[in-house]
């Protein structure tokens, strides 16, 4: 790969990383959802709509501790996006479910991501999408390696 190509790729990645969270926040934190943050939306996404989810599962999906997550959950519960309840089979386990308001926010966030993916793959054939997936997996592996290194220090 030519030096200019590597430089262009680096500049593009840096620009995307710097802008993606801000752009996403502006797109999904609308007037209706001004009472929550972009981070809250990602928590709502991690809870999902399928079935009640354990706090520990949500924390694992997000890569945070349960203690860290608890503060955010308090806020989301106070604002009416989630309900927490104790498991009937194991009282130590806290289950989280989205309220109708939380489900609406979930679908709003999901639609943003669907549109983003549609935009990314527009004009790509199946082989090009496979190459893109491989590149993104490599990037993910790079970040996981850095995360592990930082955690062991």
Short mmCIF file of N, CA and C in Angstrom, two decimals:
data_model
loop_
_atom_site.label_atom_id
_atom_site.label_comp_id
_atom_site.label_asym_id
_atom_site.label_seq_id
_atom_site.Cartn_x
_atom_site.Cartn_y
_atom_site.Cartn_z
N UNK A 1 0.85 -1.18 0.00
CA UNK A 1 0.00 0.00 0.00
C UNK A 1 0.89 1.23 0.00
N UNK A 2 0.53 2.18 -0.82
CA UNK A 2 1.31 3.41 -0.91
C UNK A 2 1.16 4.24 0.36
N UNK A 3 2.22 5.05 0.62
CA UNK A 3 2.22 5.91 1.80
C UNK A 3 1.04 6.87 1.78
N UNK A 4 0.71 7.43 0.62
CA UNK A 4 -0.39 8.37 0.50
C UNK A 4 -1.73 7.71 0.81
N UNK A 5 -1.88 6.45 0.41
CA UNK A 5 -3.11 5.71 0.67
C UNK A 5 -3.26 5.47 2.17
N UNK A 6 -2.17 5.09 2.83
CA UNK A 6 -2.21 4.86 4.28
C UNK A 6 -2.55 6.16 5.01
N UNK A 7 -1.95 7.25 4.55
CA UNK A 7 -2.20 8.55 5.18
C UNK A 7 -3.68 8.94 5.01
N UNK A 8 -4.21 8.75 3.81
CA UNK A 8 -5.61 9.05 3.54
C UNK A 8 -6.52 8.21 4.42
N UNK A 9 -6.22 6.91 4.54
CA UNK A 9 -7.01 6.02 5.38
C UNK A 9 -6.95 6.46 6.84
N UNK A 10 -5.77 6.81 7.33
CA UNK A 10 -5.62 7.28 8.70
C UNK A 10 -6.42 8.56 8.93
N UNK A 11 -6.31 9.52 8.02
CA UNK A 11 -7.04 10.78 8.17
C UNK A 11 -8.54 10.55 8.18
N UNK A 12 -9.01 9.64 7.32
CA UNK A 12 -10.43 9.35 7.26
C UNK A 12 -10.91 8.69 8.55
N UNK A 13 -10.15 7.73 9.06
CA UNK A 13 -10.53 7.07 10.31
C UNK A 13 -10.54 8.05 11.49
N UNK A 14 -9.53 8.89 11.57
CA UNK A 14 -9.47 9.88 12.66
C UNK A 14 -10.68 10.80 12.58
N UNK A 15 -11.00 11.27 11.38
CA UNK A 15 -12.14 12.16 11.20
C UNK A 15 -13.45 11.46 11.60
N UNK A 16 -13.61 10.21 11.17
CA UNK A 16 -14.82 9.46 11.51
C UNK A 16 -14.95 9.26 13.02
N UNK A 17 -13.85 8.86 13.67
CA UNK A 17 -13.89 8.65 15.12
C UNK A 17 -14.23 9.94 15.86
N UNK A 18 -13.68 11.04 15.40
CA UNK A 18 -13.93 12.31 16.07
C UNK A 18 -15.36 12.79 15.89
N UNK A 19 -15.99 12.41 14.79
CA UNK A 19 -17.31 12.94 14.49
C UNK A 19 -18.47 11.99 14.75
N UNK A 20 -18.22 10.69 14.77
CA UNK A 20 -19.33 9.74 14.79
C UNK A 20 -20.23 9.89 16.01
N UNK A 21 -19.68 10.02 17.20
CA UNK A 21 -20.53 10.14 18.39
C UNK A 21 -21.33 11.45 18.38
N UNK A 22 -20.68 12.53 17.98
CA UNK A 22 -21.37 13.82 17.95
C UNK A 22 -22.48 13.81 16.90
N UNK A 23 -22.20 13.23 15.75
CA UNK A 23 -23.19 13.18 14.69
C UNK A 23 -24.35 12.29 15.10
N UNK A 24 -24.03 11.13 15.69
CA UNK A 24 -25.09 10.23 16.14
C UNK A 24 -25.95 10.91 17.20
N UNK A 25 -25.31 11.57 18.14
CA UNK A 25 -26.06 12.24 19.20
C UNK A 25 -27.02 13.28 18.63
N UNK A 26 -26.54 14.07 17.67
CA UNK A 26 -27.40 15.09 17.06
C UNK A 26 -28.56 14.46 16.30
N UNK A 27 -28.30 13.29 15.70
CA UNK A 27 -29.34 12.63 14.90
C UNK A 27 -30.38 11.94 15.77
N UNK A 28 -29.97 11.36 16.89
CA UNK A 28 -30.93 10.57 17.68
C UNK A 28 -31.45 11.27 18.92
N UNK A 29 -30.71 12.25 19.43
CA UNK A 29 -31.20 12.98 20.60
C UNK A 29 -32.01 14.16 20.09
N UNK A 30 -33.24 13.86 19.73
CA UNK A 30 -34.16 14.85 19.17
C UNK A 30 -34.91 15.53 20.31
N UNK A 31 -35.82 16.41 19.96
CA UNK A 31 -36.65 17.09 20.95
C UNK A 31 -37.34 16.08 21.87
N UNK A 32 -37.83 15.00 21.29
CA UNK A 32 -38.54 13.99 22.07
C UNK A 32 -37.63 13.28 23.08
N UNK A 33 -36.34 13.16 22.74
CA UNK A 33 -35.40 12.42 23.59
C UNK A 33 -34.33 13.32 24.21
N UNK A 34 -34.64 14.57 24.40
CA UNK A 34 -33.65 15.51 24.95
C UNK A 34 -33.34 15.26 26.42
N UNK A 35 -34.13 14.41 27.06
CA UNK A 35 -33.90 14.13 28.49
C UNK A 35 -32.90 13.00 28.72
N UNK A 36 -32.37 12.42 27.64
CA UNK A 36 -31.37 11.36 27.80
C UNK A 36 -30.15 11.66 26.92
N UNK A 37 -29.09 10.90 27.16
CA UNK A 37 -27.84 11.11 26.41
C UNK A 37 -27.67 10.02 25.36
N UNK A 38 -26.68 10.22 24.51
CA UNK A 38 -26.32 9.21 23.52
C UNK A 38 -25.91 7.91 24.23
N UNK A 39 -25.20 8.05 25.33
CA UNK A 39 -24.82 6.89 26.13
C UNK A 39 -26.06 6.14 26.64
N UNK A 40 -27.07 6.89 27.08
CA UNK A 40 -28.33 6.28 27.51
C UNK A 40 -28.97 5.48 26.37
N UNK A 41 -28.92 6.03 25.17
CA UNK A 41 -29.48 5.32 24.01
C UNK A 41 -28.77 3.99 23.79
N UNK A 42 -27.45 3.98 24.01
CA UNK A 42 -26.71 2.73 23.84
C UNK A 42 -27.05 1.73 24.95
N UNK A 43 -27.36 2.23 26.12
CA UNK A 43 -27.81 1.34 27.20
C UNK A 43 -29.17 0.75 26.83
N UNK A 44 -30.06 1.57 26.32
CA UNK A 44 -31.38 1.10 25.88
C UNK A 44 -31.22 0.04 24.81
N UNK A 45 -30.29 0.27 23.88
CA UNK A 45 -30.01 -0.71 22.83
C UNK A 45 -29.51 -2.02 23.44
N UNK A 46 -28.64 -1.95 24.43
CA UNK A 46 -28.08 -3.14 25.07
C UNK A 46 -29.15 -3.92 25.85
N UNK A 47 -30.14 -3.22 26.38
CA UNK A 47 -31.24 -3.89 27.07
C UNK A 47 -32.06 -4.68 26.06
N UNK A 48 -32.35 -4.06 24.94
CA UNK A 48 -33.10 -4.73 23.89
C UNK A 48 -34.58 -4.85 24.22
N UNK A 49 -35.30 -5.44 23.29
CA UNK A 49 -36.75 -5.54 23.43
C UNK A 49 -37.24 -6.97 23.58
N UNK A 50 -36.32 -7.93 23.54
CA UNK A 50 -36.73 -9.32 23.52
C UNK A 50 -37.36 -9.79 24.82
N UNK A 51 -36.63 -9.67 25.91
CA UNK A 51 -37.08 -10.20 27.21
C UNK A 51 -36.34 -9.45 28.30
N UNK A 52 -36.78 -9.59 29.55
CA UNK A 52 -36.04 -8.94 30.63
C UNK A 52 -34.57 -9.38 30.61
N UNK A 53 -33.69 -8.43 30.83
CA UNK A 53 -32.25 -8.72 30.77
C UNK A 53 -31.62 -8.44 32.13
N UNK A 54 -30.70 -9.31 32.51
CA UNK A 54 -29.98 -9.15 33.78
C UNK A 54 -29.05 -7.94 33.68
N UNK A 55 -28.92 -7.24 34.80
CA UNK A 55 -27.99 -6.10 34.87
C UNK A 55 -26.59 -6.55 34.46
N UNK A 56 -26.16 -7.71 34.91
CA UNK A 56 -24.81 -8.20 34.59
C UNK A 56 -24.64 -8.43 33.09
N UNK A 57 -25.69 -8.89 32.41
CA UNK A 57 -25.63 -9.09 30.96
C UNK A 57 -25.49 -7.75 30.23
N UNK A 58 -26.26 -6.77 30.68
CA UNK A 58 -26.21 -5.44 30.06
C UNK A 58 -24.82 -4.83 30.25
N UNK A 59 -24.30 -4.93 31.47
CA UNK A 59 -22.97 -4.39 31.75
C UNK A 59 -21.92 -5.06 30.87
N UNK A 60 -22.02 -6.37 30.72
CA UNK A 60 -21.06 -7.10 29.88
C UNK A 60 -21.15 -6.65 28.42
N UNK A 61 -22.36 -6.49 27.92
CA UNK A 61 -22.55 -6.02 26.53
C UNK A 61 -21.91 -4.65 26.31
N UNK A 62 -21.96 -3.82 27.35
CA UNK A 62 -21.45 -2.45 27.24
C UNK A 62 -19.98 -2.33 27.64
N UNK A 63 -19.44 -3.38 28.24
CA UNK A 63 -18.04 -3.34 28.68
C UNK A 63 -17.82 -2.46 29.89
N UNK A 64 -18.81 -2.43 30.79
CA UNK A 64 -18.69 -1.63 32.02
C UNK A 64 -19.03 -2.52 33.22
N UNK A 65 -18.79 -2.00 34.41
CA UNK A 65 -19.15 -2.74 35.61
C UNK A 65 -20.63 -2.53 35.92
N UNK A 66 -21.19 -3.44 36.68
CA UNK A 66 -22.58 -3.30 37.09
C UNK A 66 -22.76 -2.04 37.93
N UNK A 67 -21.76 -1.73 38.76
CA UNK A 67 -21.82 -0.52 39.58
C UNK A 67 -21.90 0.74 38.74
N UNK A 68 -21.10 0.79 37.69
CA UNK A 68 -21.12 1.94 36.77
C UNK A 68 -22.48 2.05 36.11
N UNK A 69 -23.03 0.93 35.71
CA UNK A 69 -24.32 0.90 35.02
C UNK A 69 -25.47 1.35 35.92
N UNK A 70 -25.37 1.06 37.19
CA UNK A 70 -26.45 1.36 38.14
C UNK A 70 -26.84 2.83 38.13
N UNK A 71 -25.87 3.71 38.09
CA UNK A 71 -26.15 5.16 38.07
C UNK A 71 -26.99 5.53 36.86
N UNK A 72 -26.61 5.00 35.70
CA UNK A 72 -27.36 5.28 34.48
C UNK A 72 -28.77 4.69 34.56
N UNK A 73 -28.87 3.51 35.14
CA UNK A 73 -30.18 2.85 35.26
C UNK A 73 -31.11 3.65 36.17
N UNK A 74 -30.56 4.21 37.24
CA UNK A 74 -31.37 5.05 38.13
C UNK A 74 -32.00 6.19 37.34
N UNK A 75 -31.19 6.83 36.52
CA UNK A 75 -31.66 7.96 35.72
C UNK A 75 -32.70 7.51 34.70
N UNK A 76 -32.42 6.42 33.99
CA UNK A 76 -33.38 5.93 32.99
C UNK A 76 -34.69 5.49 33.62
N UNK A 77 -34.62 4.93 34.81
CA UNK A 77 -35.83 4.52 35.50
C UNK A 77 -36.63 5.75 35.94
N UNK A 78 -35.96 6.74 36.49
CA UNK A 78 -36.63 7.97 36.92
C UNK A 78 -37.31 8.69 35.76
N UNK A 79 -36.76 8.56 34.56
CA UNK A 79 -37.31 9.23 33.38
C UNK A 79 -38.34 8.37 32.65
N UNK A 80 -38.56 7.15 33.15
CA UNK A 80 -39.62 6.32 32.58
C UNK A 80 -39.24 5.46 31.39
N UNK A 81 -37.94 5.24 31.17
CA UNK A 81 -37.51 4.43 30.03
C UNK A 81 -37.38 2.95 30.37
N UNK A 82 -37.13 2.63 31.63
CA UNK A 82 -36.93 1.24 32.04
C UNK A 82 -37.68 0.94 33.34
N UNK A 83 -37.83 -0.34 33.59
CA UNK A 83 -38.33 -0.83 34.87
C UNK A 83 -37.34 -1.90 35.33
N UNK A 84 -36.96 -1.82 36.61
CA UNK A 84 -36.11 -2.86 37.20
C UNK A 84 -36.95 -3.67 38.18
N UNK A 85 -36.75 -4.97 38.15
CA UNK A 85 -37.44 -5.82 39.12
C UNK A 85 -36.55 -7.00 39.49
N UNK A 86 -36.76 -7.51 40.68
CA UNK A 86 -36.03 -8.67 41.15
C UNK A 86 -36.56 -9.93 40.47
N UNK A 87 -35.66 -10.84 40.17
CA UNK A 87 -36.04 -12.12 39.61
C UNK A 87 -36.86 -12.89 40.65
N UNK A 88 -37.90 -13.57 40.22
CA UNK A 88 -38.71 -14.37 41.15
C UNK A 88 -37.98 -15.64 41.56
N UNK A 89 -37.07 -16.10 40.68
CA UNK A 89 -36.35 -17.35 40.99
C UNK A 89 -35.07 -17.12 41.80
N UNK A 90 -34.50 -15.90 41.70
CA UNK A 90 -33.27 -15.58 42.43
C UNK A 90 -33.31 -14.10 42.79
N UNK A 91 -33.63 -13.81 44.01
CA UNK A 91 -33.82 -12.42 44.46
C UNK A 91 -32.57 -11.55 44.34
N UNK A 92 -31.39 -12.17 44.18
CA UNK A 92 -30.16 -11.39 44.01
C UNK A 92 -30.06 -10.78 42.61
N UNK A 93 -30.80 -11.34 41.67
CA UNK A 93 -30.73 -10.92 40.27
C UNK A 93 -31.73 -9.80 40.00
N UNK A 94 -31.23 -8.73 39.38
CA UNK A 94 -32.09 -7.62 38.97
C UNK A 94 -32.30 -7.72 37.47
N UNK A 95 -33.56 -7.72 37.07
CA UNK A 95 -33.91 -7.77 35.65
C UNK A 95 -34.38 -6.39 35.19
N UNK A 96 -34.05 -6.07 33.96
CA UNK A 96 -34.40 -4.76 33.40
C UNK A 96 -35.24 -4.97 32.15
N UNK A 97 -36.31 -4.21 32.05
CA UNK A 97 -37.13 -4.23 30.84
C UNK A 97 -37.41 -2.80 30.42
N UNK A 98 -37.61 -2.63 29.12
CA UNK A 98 -37.95 -1.31 28.59
C UNK A 98 -39.44 -1.08 28.75
N UNK A 99 -39.79 0.14 29.11
CA UNK A 99 -41.18 0.56 29.14
C UNK A 99 -41.59 0.86 27.69
N UNK A 100 -42.87 1.13 27.44
CA UNK A 100 -43.25 1.56 26.07
C UNK A 100 -42.42 2.76 25.60
N UNK A 101 -42.15 3.70 26.49
CA UNK A 101 -41.32 4.87 26.16
C UNK A 101 -39.90 4.41 25.79
N UNK A 102 -39.36 3.45 26.55
CA UNK A 102 -38.03 2.92 26.27
C UNK A 102 -37.98 2.17 24.95
N UNK A 103 -39.04 1.41 24.65
CA UNK A 103 -39.11 0.68 23.37
C UNK A 103 -39.16 1.65 22.20
N UNK A 104 -39.88 2.74 22.37
CA UNK A 104 -39.95 3.76 21.31
C UNK A 104 -38.56 4.35 21.05
N UNK A 105 -37.82 4.62 22.12
CA UNK A 105 -36.45 5.13 21.98
C UNK A 105 -35.56 4.08 21.32
N UNK A 106 -35.74 2.81 21.69
CA UNK A 106 -34.97 1.71 21.09
C UNK A 106 -35.16 1.71 19.57
N UNK A 107 -36.40 1.76 19.11
CA UNK A 107 -36.68 1.71 17.67
C UNK A 107 -36.17 2.97 16.97
N UNK A 108 -36.24 4.10 17.63
CA UNK A 108 -35.70 5.35 17.07
C UNK A 108 -34.19 5.21 16.83
N UNK A 109 -33.49 4.68 17.80
CA UNK A 109 -32.04 4.48 17.69
C UNK A 109 -31.72 3.41 16.64
N UNK A 110 -32.49 2.33 16.64
CA UNK A 110 -32.27 1.26 15.67
C UNK A 110 -32.45 1.77 14.24
N UNK A 111 -33.45 2.60 14.03
CA UNK A 111 -33.68 3.15 12.69
C UNK A 111 -32.52 4.01 12.22
N UNK A 112 -31.91 4.77 13.13
CA UNK A 112 -30.73 5.56 12.77
C UNK A 112 -29.64 4.61 12.26
N UNK A 113 -29.40 3.53 12.98
CA UNK A 113 -28.35 2.59 12.59
C UNK A 113 -28.69 1.87 11.28
N UNK A 114 -29.95 1.52 11.07
CA UNK A 114 -30.36 0.90 9.81
C UNK A 114 -30.06 1.83 8.64
N UNK A 115 -30.41 3.09 8.79
CA UNK A 115 -30.16 4.07 7.73
C UNK A 115 -28.67 4.27 7.51
N UNK A 116 -27.89 4.26 8.60
CA UNK A 116 -26.44 4.41 8.47
C UNK A 116 -25.85 3.23 7.68
N UNK A 117 -26.27 2.01 8.00
CA UNK A 117 -25.77 0.83 7.30
C UNK A 117 -26.19 0.86 5.84
N UNK A 118 -27.44 1.22 5.57
CA UNK A 118 -27.90 1.34 4.18
C UNK A 118 -27.00 2.30 3.40
N UNK A 119 -26.64 3.42 4.03
CA UNK A 119 -25.79 4.41 3.39
C UNK A 119 -24.38 3.87 3.15
N UNK A 120 -23.86 3.14 4.13
CA UNK A 120 -22.50 2.60 4.01
C UNK A 120 -22.38 1.60 2.87
N UNK A 121 -23.38 0.72 2.74
CA UNK A 121 -23.25 -0.36 1.76
C UNK A 121 -23.83 -0.02 0.38
N UNK A 122 -24.41 1.17 0.27
CA UNK A 122 -24.96 1.58 -1.02
C UNK A 122 -23.90 1.46 -2.11
N UNK A 123 -24.23 0.73 -3.15
CA UNK A 123 -23.32 0.59 -4.29
C UNK A 123 -22.27 -0.48 -4.13
N UNK A 124 -22.21 -1.15 -2.99
CA UNK A 124 -21.22 -2.21 -2.80
C UNK A 124 -21.82 -3.55 -3.21
N UNK A 125 -20.98 -4.37 -3.85
CA UNK A 125 -21.44 -5.73 -4.14
C UNK A 125 -21.10 -6.63 -2.95
N UNK A 126 -21.50 -7.88 -3.02
CA UNK A 126 -21.32 -8.82 -1.91
C UNK A 126 -19.84 -8.98 -1.54
N UNK A 127 -18.98 -9.04 -2.52
CA UNK A 127 -17.54 -9.22 -2.25
C UNK A 127 -16.95 -7.99 -1.56
N UNK A 128 -17.35 -6.80 -1.98
CA UNK A 128 -16.88 -5.58 -1.34
C UNK A 128 -17.37 -5.49 0.11
N UNK A 129 -18.60 -5.95 0.36
CA UNK A 129 -19.11 -5.94 1.73
C UNK A 129 -18.31 -6.92 2.60
N UNK A 130 -17.92 -8.05 2.04
CA UNK A 130 -17.11 -9.01 2.79
C UNK A 130 -15.75 -8.40 3.15
N UNK A 131 -15.16 -7.66 2.22
CA UNK A 131 -13.88 -6.99 2.49
C UNK A 131 -14.07 -5.93 3.59
N UNK A 132 -15.17 -5.18 3.51
CA UNK A 132 -15.43 -4.18 4.54
C UNK A 132 -15.59 -4.83 5.91
N UNK A 133 -16.31 -5.93 5.97
CA UNK A 133 -16.50 -6.65 7.23
C UNK A 133 -15.16 -7.12 7.76
N UNK A 134 -14.30 -7.64 6.89
CA UNK A 134 -12.98 -8.10 7.32
C UNK A 134 -12.16 -6.93 7.88
N UNK A 135 -12.21 -5.79 7.23
CA UNK A 135 -11.49 -4.60 7.71
C UNK A 135 -12.00 -4.17 9.08
N UNK A 136 -13.31 -4.16 9.24
CA UNK A 136 -13.88 -3.74 10.52
C UNK A 136 -13.59 -4.75 11.63
N UNK A 137 -13.56 -6.03 11.30
CA UNK A 137 -13.17 -7.05 12.28
C UNK A 137 -11.72 -6.85 12.70
N UNK A 138 -10.85 -6.54 11.74
CA UNK A 138 -9.44 -6.27 12.06
C UNK A 138 -9.32 -5.06 12.98
N UNK A 139 -10.09 -4.02 12.70
CA UNK A 139 -10.08 -2.82 13.53
C UNK A 139 -10.59 -3.14 14.93
N UNK A 140 -11.65 -3.93 15.00
CA UNK A 140 -12.19 -4.33 16.30
C UNK A 140 -11.15 -5.13 17.09
N UNK A 141 -10.46 -6.05 16.43
CA UNK A 141 -9.40 -6.82 17.10
C UNK A 141 -8.30 -5.91 17.62
N UNK A 142 -7.94 -4.88 16.87
CA UNK A 142 -6.94 -3.91 17.29
C UNK A 142 -7.39 -3.22 18.58
N UNK A 143 -8.65 -2.77 18.61
CA UNK A 143 -9.16 -2.09 19.80
C UNK A 143 -9.25 -3.04 21.00
N UNK A 144 -9.65 -4.26 20.76
CA UNK A 144 -9.71 -5.24 21.85
C UNK A 144 -8.31 -5.46 22.43
N UNK A 145 -7.31 -5.53 21.57
CA UNK A 145 -5.93 -5.70 22.02
C UNK A 145 -5.48 -4.53 22.88
N UNK A 146 -5.80 -3.33 22.48
CA UNK A 146 -5.44 -2.14 23.25
C UNK A 146 -6.18 -2.14 24.58
N UNK A 147 -7.46 -2.48 24.56
CA UNK A 147 -8.26 -2.52 25.78
C UNK A 147 -7.66 -3.52 26.78
N UNK A 148 -7.27 -4.69 26.29
CA UNK A 148 -6.67 -5.70 27.17
C UNK A 148 -5.35 -5.21 27.74
N UNK A 149 -4.55 -4.57 26.92
CA UNK A 149 -3.27 -4.03 27.36
C UNK A 149 -3.48 -3.00 28.47
N UNK A 150 -4.44 -2.10 28.27
CA UNK A 150 -4.72 -1.06 29.25
C UNK A 150 -5.29 -1.63 30.54
N UNK A 151 -6.07 -2.69 30.45
CA UNK A 151 -6.64 -3.30 31.65
C UNK A 151 -5.59 -4.03 32.48
N UNK A 152 -4.55 -4.54 31.83
CA UNK A 152 -3.54 -5.28 32.54
C UNK A 152 -2.47 -4.38 33.16
N UNK A 153 -2.53 -3.10 32.87
CA UNK A 153 -1.53 -2.17 33.42
C UNK A 153 -1.93 -1.64 34.77
#
